[in-house]
GROMACS .gro file of C-alpha atoms in nm:
model
   80
    1MET     CA    1  -4.510  18.575   2.342
    2GLY     CA    2  -4.238  18.462   2.107
    3SER     CA    3  -4.349  18.099   2.077
    4LYS     CA    4  -4.560  17.991   1.782
    5ALA     CA    5  -4.917  17.921   1.896
    6ASP     CA    6  -5.125  17.624   1.788
    7PRO     CA    7  -5.399  17.773   1.564
    8THR     CA    8  -5.661  17.559   1.741
    9ASP     CA    9  -5.576  17.726   2.073
   10LEU     CA   10  -5.569  18.093   1.970
   11TYR     CA   11  -5.804  18.189   2.252
   12ASP     CA   12  -5.557  18.048   2.504
   13VAL     CA   13  -5.310  18.322   2.406
   14PRO     CA   14  -5.351  18.605   2.660
   15VAL     CA   15  -5.410  18.964   2.548
   16ASP     CA   16  -5.354  19.131   2.885
   17GLY     CA   17  -5.103  19.413   2.855
   18VAL     CA   18  -5.061  19.402   2.476
   19GLN     CA   19  -5.070  19.725   2.278
   20PHE     CA   20  -5.352  19.754   2.026
   21HIS     CA   21  -5.314  19.975   1.718
   22LYS     CA   22  -5.613  20.135   1.545
   23ALA     CA   23  -5.699  20.155   1.173
   24CYS     CA   24  -6.009  20.323   1.041
   25GLY     CA   25  -6.179  20.241   0.715
   26GLY     CA   26  -6.344  20.573   0.644
   27ASN     CA   27  -6.693  20.443   0.714
   28THR     CA   28  -6.884  20.698   0.914
   29HIS     CA   29  -7.194  20.641   1.120
   30PRO     CA   30  -7.397  20.873   1.343
   31ASP     CA   31  -7.185  20.751   1.637
   32GLY     CA   32  -6.851  20.808   1.462
   33GLU     CA   33  -6.607  20.639   1.228
   34SER     CA   34  -6.580  20.261   1.232
   35CYS     CA   35  -6.233  20.140   1.334
   36VAL     CA   36  -6.072  19.812   1.429
   37THR     CA   37  -5.780  19.753   1.659
   38LEU     CA   38  -5.507  19.495   1.607
   39ALA     CA   39  -5.235  19.361   1.835
   40TRP     CA   40  -4.959  19.106   1.786
   41ILE     CA   41  -5.000  18.853   2.067
   42GLY     CA   42  -4.760  18.578   1.963
   43ASP     CA   43  -4.565  18.433   1.671
   44GLY     CA   44  -4.815  18.448   1.385
   45VAL     CA   45  -5.108  18.525   1.619
   46TRP     CA   46  -5.311  18.847   1.629
   47ALA     CA   47  -5.600  18.987   1.831
   48MET     CA   48  -5.855  19.213   1.658
   49GLY     CA   49  -6.101  19.430   1.843
   50ASP     CA   50  -6.364  19.696   1.783
   51SER     CA   51  -6.266  20.049   1.884
   52LYS     CA   52  -6.628  20.131   1.971
   53ARG     CA   53  -6.650  19.828   2.202
   54PRO     CA   54  -6.310  19.806   2.374
   55GLN     CA   55  -6.459  19.598   2.655
   56ALA     CA   56  -6.556  19.319   2.412
   57GLU     CA   57  -6.328  19.016   2.388
   58PRO     CA   58  -6.104  19.057   2.080
   59LEU     CA   59  -6.113  18.794   1.810
   60ARG     CA   60  -5.795  18.595   1.742
   61PHE     CA   61  -5.649  18.517   1.398
   62THR     CA   62  -5.334  18.376   1.247
   63THR     CA   63  -5.136  18.592   1.005
   64ASP     CA   64  -5.256  18.372   0.717
   65GLU     CA   65  -5.619  18.419   0.823
   66LEU     CA   66  -5.578  18.797   0.842
   67ARG     CA   67  -5.419  18.815   0.499
   68ALA     CA   68  -5.687  18.586   0.349
   69ALA     CA   69  -5.948  18.831   0.478
   70GLY     CA   70  -5.762  19.125   0.322
   71VAL     CA   71  -5.629  19.262   0.653
   72GLU     CA   72  -5.266  19.369   0.637
   73PRO     CA   73  -5.091  19.421   0.973
   74GLU     CA   74  -4.871  19.682   0.804
   75ARG     CA   75  -5.175  19.910   0.772
   76PHE     CA   76  -5.173  19.925   1.153
   77GLY     CA   77  -4.804  20.008   1.166
   78LEU     CA   78  -4.721  19.647   1.256
   79SER     CA   79  -4.510  19.389   1.077
   80ALA     CA   80  -4.610  19.027   1.035
   0.00000   0.00000   0.00000
């Protein structure tokens, strides 16, 4: 996991066995609060999932992409 991944091949980086951390945005719906999960999966590579759909394939992003979207890994207790 320590090698820097090619951003064009983010979906080649496996997520099996990684630990996802949850952050909730305070949005509530009839089925509960909306939360996302985030896991570090390689050097500068992250996987983001939906806590309500844990079986769904998580999306992959680079650290720069996360930050450009306003997502800070530190909010999840992770460091970039």
